[in-house]
Amino acid sequence: MMKKDSTLLEIITYGHPVLKQKAQEIKNITEDIKNIAANMVYTMHSSPGIGLAAPQINQSIKLITADLSVGEKKEDLLVLINPEITFREGNKDMEEGCLSVPEINENVNRPAQIVLKGYDLNEKELEISAEGLLARVLCHEVDHINGILFIDHLSPLKKNLIKKKLKKRL
Ligand code: NI
């Protein structure tokens, strides 16, 4: 997965229109898609982050990566094509951040358990049951491909305060 010639990609931040778009379904897993995925993994690990979605690197396609071990455990790495959350149960509050919303951390309510369906880079269909932090990361990244940021889950009051803070920094 991690090739020697991997490229560090630029992560777009709050205010960029692509972050608000619904991403396109991937119809063919081309060499191009595989390269983007490899560069996303490299960029996620380098940032460092535990998840990344293609819209964050200015590619409006349904592709996400996640790795709770941040490169420490090979088996933790997930690269998911056209991911969809098909089951949600329970809910939990936890502090969250996002590489596209720098320096903002807020409590977000998310399902405690989920099932995600999608494909890997070999077009193998996957069904992943997740709970805790992994469930949270996967929900966060699937939100990205639907044009939703974690701050969109906050109350309008809180969201407005954060927006003002972010706009001041632009
Ligand atoms: Ni994010």
PDB file of C-alpha atoms and ligand atoms in Angstrom:
ATOM      1  CA  MET A   1       0.000   0.000   0.000  1.00  0.00           C
ATOM      2  CA  MET A   2       2.616   2.518   1.064  1.00  0.00           C
ATOM      3  CA  LYS A   3       4.785   2.990  -1.997  1.00  0.00           C
ATOM      4  CA  LYS A   4       8.193   4.617  -1.958  1.00  0.00           C
ATOM      5  CA  ASP A   5       7.028   7.349  -4.297  1.00  0.00           C
ATOM      6  CA  SER A   6       3.921   8.269  -2.304  1.00  0.00           C
ATOM      7  CA  THR A   7       3.034  11.942  -2.456  1.00  0.00           C
ATOM      8  CA  LEU A   8       1.977  14.094   0.430  1.00  0.00           C
ATOM      9  CA  LEU A   9      -1.334  15.604  -0.639  1.00  0.00           C
ATOM     10  CA  GLU A  10      -2.627  19.030   0.277  1.00  0.00           C
ATOM     11  CA  ILE A  11      -5.585  18.889   2.653  1.00  0.00           C
ATOM     12  CA  ILE A  12      -8.255  21.466   1.879  1.00  0.00           C
ATOM     13  CA  THR A  13      -9.884  23.210   4.804  1.00  0.00           C
ATOM     14  CA  TYR A  14     -13.172  24.718   5.924  1.00  0.00           C
ATOM     15  CA  GLY A  15     -14.606  27.134   3.368  1.00  0.00           C
ATOM     16  CA  HIS A  16     -13.508  25.106   0.327  1.00  0.00           C
ATOM     17  CA  PRO A  17     -16.645  24.247  -1.713  1.00  0.00           C
ATOM     18  CA  VAL A  18     -15.602  20.620  -2.381  1.00  0.00           C
ATOM     19  CA  LEU A  19     -16.012  19.838   1.337  1.00  0.00           C
ATOM     20  CA  LYS A  20     -19.748  20.592   0.981  1.00  0.00           C
ATOM     21  CA  GLN A  21     -20.303  18.486  -2.137  1.00  0.00           C
ATOM     22  CA  LYS A  22     -21.721  14.992  -2.322  1.00  0.00           C
ATOM     23  CA  ALA A  23     -18.917  12.849  -3.717  1.00  0.00           C
ATOM     24  CA  GLN A  24     -19.250  10.736  -6.864  1.00  0.00           C
ATOM     25  CA  GLU A  25     -19.654   6.968  -6.754  1.00  0.00           C
ATOM     26  CA  ILE A  26     -16.560   5.093  -8.007  1.00  0.00           C
ATOM     27  CA  LYS A  27     -17.511   2.866 -10.970  1.00  0.00           C
ATOM     28  CA  ASN A  28     -14.086   1.416 -11.788  1.00  0.00           C
ATOM     29  CA  ILE A  29     -11.138   0.912  -9.476  1.00  0.00           C
ATOM     30  CA  THR A  30      -8.509   2.214 -11.883  1.00  0.00           C
ATOM     31  CA  GLU A  31      -4.762   2.651 -11.368  1.00  0.00           C
ATOM     32  CA  ASP A  32      -5.582   6.311 -10.784  1.00  0.00           C
ATOM     33  CA  ILE A  33      -7.911   5.441  -7.901  1.00  0.00           C
ATOM     34  CA  LYS A  34      -5.271   3.096  -6.447  1.00  0.00           C
ATOM     35  CA  ASN A  35      -2.674   5.859  -6.625  1.00  0.00           C
ATOM     36  CA  ILE A  36      -4.987   8.362  -4.952  1.00  0.00           C
ATOM     37  CA  ALA A  37      -5.694   5.781  -2.217  1.00  0.00           C
ATOM     38  CA  ALA A  38      -1.964   5.139  -1.637  1.00  0.00           C
ATOM     39  CA  ASN A  39      -1.271   8.849  -1.425  1.00  0.00           C
ATOM     40  CA  MET A  40      -4.205   9.322   0.950  1.00  0.00           C
ATOM     41  CA  VAL A  41      -2.842   6.628   3.274  1.00  0.00           C
ATOM     42  CA  TYR A  42       0.579   8.267   3.184  1.00  0.00           C
ATOM     43  CA  THR A  43      -0.951  11.711   3.834  1.00  0.00           C
ATOM     44  CA  MET A  44      -3.178  10.388   6.665  1.00  0.00           C
ATOM     45  CA  HIS A  45      -0.208   8.721   8.369  1.00  0.00           C
ATOM     46  CA  SER A  46       2.014  11.774   7.910  1.00  0.00           C
ATOM     47  CA  SER A  47      -0.500  14.333   9.191  1.00  0.00           C
ATOM     48  CA  PRO A  48      -0.881  12.350  11.519  1.00  0.00           C
ATOM     49  CA  GLY A  49      -4.542  11.369  11.418  1.00  0.00           C
ATOM     50  CA  ILE A  50      -6.705   8.292  11.965  1.00  0.00           C
ATOM     51  CA  GLY A  51      -8.999   8.945   9.015  1.00  0.00           C
ATOM     52  CA  LEU A  52      -9.160  10.763   5.708  1.00  0.00           C
ATOM     53  CA  ALA A  53     -11.801  11.152   2.998  1.00  0.00           C
ATOM     54  CA  ALA A  54     -11.070  11.902  -0.666  1.00  0.00           C
ATOM     55  CA  PRO A  55     -12.971  15.241  -0.660  1.00  0.00           C
ATOM     56  CA  GLN A  56     -10.412  16.473   1.885  1.00  0.00           C
ATOM     57  CA  ILE A  57      -7.700  16.149  -0.774  1.00  0.00           C
ATOM     58  CA  ASN A  58      -9.944  17.872  -3.315  1.00  0.00           C
ATOM     59  CA  GLN A  59     -11.177  14.666  -4.990  1.00  0.00           C
ATOM     60  CA  SER A  60     -14.953  14.473  -4.938  1.00  0.00           C
ATOM     61  CA  ILE A  61     -15.127  10.665  -5.023  1.00  0.00           C
ATOM     62  CA  LYS A  62     -16.410   8.044  -2.570  1.00  0.00           C
ATOM     63  CA  LEU A  63     -13.104   6.876  -1.145  1.00  0.00           C
ATOM     64  CA  ILE A  64     -12.063   6.908   2.519  1.00  0.00           C
ATOM     65  CA  THR A  65      -9.143   5.645   4.569  1.00  0.00           C
ATOM     66  CA  ALA A  66      -8.930   4.908   8.290  1.00  0.00           C
ATOM     67  CA  ASP A  67      -6.246   3.546  10.579  1.00  0.00           C
ATOM     68  CA  LEU A  68      -6.596   3.740  14.363  1.00  0.00           C
ATOM     69  CA  SER A  69      -2.961   2.612  14.729  1.00  0.00           C
ATOM     70  CA  VAL A  70      -1.660   5.471  12.481  1.00  0.00           C
ATOM     71  CA  GLY A  71       0.578   3.072  10.572  1.00  0.00           C
ATOM     72  CA  GLU A  72       1.680   0.905  13.502  1.00  0.00           C
ATOM     73  CA  LYS A  73      -0.487  -2.131  12.701  1.00  0.00           C
ATOM     74  CA  LYS A  74      -0.932  -3.177   9.084  1.00  0.00           C
ATOM     75  CA  GLU A  75      -4.199  -4.981   9.857  1.00  0.00           C
ATOM     76  CA  ASP A  76      -5.785  -1.768  11.147  1.00  0.00           C
ATOM     77  CA  LEU A  77      -5.590   0.000   7.787  1.00  0.00           C
ATOM     78  CA  LEU A  78      -8.884   0.360   5.955  1.00  0.00           C
ATOM     79  CA  VAL A  79      -9.228   1.682   2.406  1.00  0.00           C
ATOM     80  CA  LEU A  80     -12.894   1.762   1.470  1.00  0.00           C
ATOM     81  CA  ILE A  81     -14.586   2.387  -1.868  1.00  0.00           C
ATOM     82  CA  ASN A  82     -18.214   3.596  -1.952  1.00  0.00           C
ATOM     83  CA  PRO A  83     -18.708   3.120   1.808  1.00  0.00           C
ATOM     84  CA  GLU A  84     -22.199   3.292   3.232  1.00  0.00           C
ATOM     85  CA  ILE A  85     -23.406   3.010   6.826  1.00  0.00           C
ATOM     86  CA  THR A  86     -26.187   0.418   6.761  1.00  0.00           C
ATOM     87  CA  PHE A  87     -26.845   0.046  10.502  1.00  0.00           C
ATOM     88  CA  ARG A  88     -26.544   2.379  13.486  1.00  0.00           C
ATOM     89  CA  GLU A  89     -27.238   1.662  17.144  1.00  0.00           C
ATOM     90  CA  GLY A  90     -26.897   3.568  20.393  1.00  0.00           C
ATOM     91  CA  ASN A  91     -25.178   6.899  20.757  1.00  0.00           C
ATOM     92  CA  LYS A  92     -22.132   8.318  22.393  1.00  0.00           C
ATOM     93  CA  ASP A  93     -20.607  11.761  22.914  1.00  0.00           C
ATOM     94  CA  MET A  94     -16.893  12.135  22.291  1.00  0.00           C
ATOM     95  CA  GLU A  95     -14.527  14.939  21.431  1.00  0.00           C
ATOM     96  CA  GLU A  96     -13.685  15.059  17.758  1.00  0.00           C
ATOM     97  CA  GLY A  97     -11.484  16.992  15.394  1.00  0.00           C
ATOM     98  CA  CYS A  98     -10.802  17.061  11.652  1.00  0.00           C
ATOM     99  CA  LEU A  99      -7.743  17.820   9.515  1.00  0.00           C
ATOM    100  CA  SER A 100      -9.994  20.073   7.403  1.00  0.00           C
ATOM    101  CA  VAL A 101     -11.203  22.033  10.443  1.00  0.00           C
ATOM    102  CA  PRO A 102      -7.867  22.760  12.117  1.00  0.00           C
ATOM    103  CA  GLU A 103      -7.588  23.522  15.826  1.00  0.00           C
ATOM    104  CA  ILE A 104     -11.271  22.924  16.572  1.00  0.00           C
ATOM    105  CA  ASN A 105     -12.281  20.079  18.899  1.00  0.00           C
ATOM    106  CA  GLU A 106     -15.866  19.572  19.999  1.00  0.00           C
ATOM    107  CA  ASN A 107     -18.066  16.870  21.441  1.00  0.00           C
ATOM    108  CA  VAL A 108     -20.102  15.125  18.758  1.00  0.00           C
ATOM    109  CA  ASN A 109     -22.876  12.615  19.288  1.00  0.00           C
ATOM    110  CA  ARG A 110     -22.431   9.524  17.089  1.00  0.00           C
ATOM    111  CA  PRO A 111     -23.827   5.988  16.992  1.00  0.00           C
ATOM    112  CA  ALA A 112     -22.068   3.615  19.409  1.00  0.00           C
ATOM    113  CA  GLN A 113     -22.174   0.742  16.907  1.00  0.00           C
ATOM    114  CA  ILE A 114     -22.417   0.639  13.150  1.00  0.00           C
ATOM    115  CA  VAL A 115     -22.229  -1.642  10.159  1.00  0.00           C
ATOM    116  CA  LEU A 116     -20.528  -0.284   7.055  1.00  0.00           C
ATOM    117  CA  LYS A 117     -20.742  -1.778   3.585  1.00  0.00           C
ATOM    118  CA  GLY A 118     -18.330  -1.021   0.780  1.00  0.00           C
ATOM    119  CA  TYR A 119     -15.523  -2.416  -1.341  1.00  0.00           C
ATOM    120  CA  ASP A 120     -11.783  -2.749  -0.987  1.00  0.00           C
ATOM    121  CA  LEU A 121      -9.274  -1.885  -3.747  1.00  0.00           C
ATOM    122  CA  ASN A 122      -9.606  -5.428  -5.142  1.00  0.00           C
ATOM    123  CA  GLU A 123     -13.357  -4.939  -5.638  1.00  0.00           C
ATOM    124  CA  LYS A 124     -14.068  -7.339  -2.804  1.00  0.00           C
ATOM    125  CA  GLU A 125     -17.324  -6.516  -1.035  1.00  0.00           C
ATOM    126  CA  LEU A 126     -16.815  -5.705   2.638  1.00  0.00           C
ATOM    127  CA  GLU A 127     -19.126  -5.586   5.620  1.00  0.00           C
ATOM    128  CA  ILE A 128     -17.498  -4.073   8.675  1.00  0.00           C
ATOM    129  CA  SER A 129     -19.038  -4.062  12.143  1.00  0.00           C
ATOM    130  CA  ALA A 130     -17.487  -1.376  14.298  1.00  0.00           C
ATOM    131  CA  GLU A 131     -17.935   0.197  17.705  1.00  0.00           C
ATOM    132  CA  GLY A 132     -16.237   2.849  19.784  1.00  0.00           C
ATOM    133  CA  LEU A 133     -13.578   4.966  18.118  1.00  0.00           C
ATOM    134  CA  LEU A 134     -13.607   3.006  14.846  1.00  0.00           C
ATOM    135  CA  ALA A 135     -17.383   3.479  14.481  1.00  0.00           C
ATOM    136  CA  ARG A 136     -16.867   7.190  15.123  1.00  0.00           C
ATOM    137  CA  VAL A 137     -14.066   7.564  12.563  1.00  0.00           C
ATOM    138  CA  LEU A 138     -16.006   5.672   9.898  1.00  0.00           C
ATOM    139  CA  CYS A 139     -19.125   7.821  10.494  1.00  0.00           C
ATOM    140  CA  HIS A 140     -16.961  10.965  10.329  1.00  0.00           C
ATOM    141  CA  GLU A 141     -15.339   9.924   7.015  1.00  0.00           C
ATOM    142  CA  VAL A 142     -18.624   8.774   5.424  1.00  0.00           C
ATOM    143  CA  ASP A 143     -20.033  12.172   6.427  1.00  0.00           C
ATOM    144  CA  HIS A 144     -17.220  13.795   4.425  1.00  0.00           C
ATOM    145  CA  ILE A 145     -18.252  12.005   1.233  1.00  0.00           C
ATOM    146  CA  ASN A 146     -21.780  13.276   1.838  1.00  0.00           C
ATOM    147  CA  GLY A 147     -20.536  16.857   2.192  1.00  0.00           C
ATOM    148  CA  ILE A 148     -20.950  16.963   5.979  1.00  0.00           C
ATOM    149  CA  LEU A 149     -18.345  18.212   8.454  1.00  0.00           C
ATOM    150  CA  PHE A 150     -18.319  17.284  12.162  1.00  0.00           C
ATOM    151  CA  ILE A 151     -19.208  20.861  13.107  1.00  0.00           C
ATOM    152  CA  ASP A 152     -22.460  20.423  11.143  1.00  0.00           C
ATOM    153  CA  HIS A 153     -23.603  18.128  13.983  1.00  0.00           C
ATOM    154  CA  LEU A 154     -23.315  20.888  16.600  1.00  0.00           C
ATOM    155  CA  SER A 155     -26.070  23.234  17.753  1.00  0.00           C
ATOM    156  CA  PRO A 156     -26.636  26.276  15.494  1.00  0.00           C
ATOM    157  CA  LEU A 157     -25.312  28.543  18.275  1.00  0.00           C
ATOM    158  CA  LYS A 158     -22.093  26.604  18.707  1.00  0.00           C
ATOM    159  CA  LYS A 159     -21.646  26.178  14.962  1.00  0.00           C
ATOM    160  CA  ASN A 160     -21.963  29.929  14.395  1.00  0.00           C
ATOM    161  CA  LEU A 161     -19.339  30.687  17.035  1.00  0.00           C
ATOM    162  CA  ILE A 162     -16.949  28.214  15.408  1.00  0.00           C
ATOM    163  CA  LYS A 163     -17.654  29.585  11.923  1.00  0.00           C
ATOM    164  CA  LYS A 164     -16.754  33.079  13.114  1.00  0.00           C
ATOM    165  CA  LYS A 165     -13.540  31.766  14.641  1.00  0.00           C
ATOM    166  CA  LEU A 166     -12.636  29.923  11.431  1.00  0.00           C
ATOM    167  CA  LYS A 167     -13.439  32.883   9.165  1.00  0.00           C
ATOM    168  CA  LYS A 168     -11.187  35.142  11.213  1.00  0.00           C
ATOM    169  CA  ARG A 169      -8.302  32.779  10.426  1.00  0.00           C
ATOM    170  CA  LEU A 170      -8.827  32.776   6.642  1.00  0.00           C
TER     171      LEU A 170
HETATM  172 NI    NI B   1     -12.578  15.064   8.910  1.00  0.00          NI
END
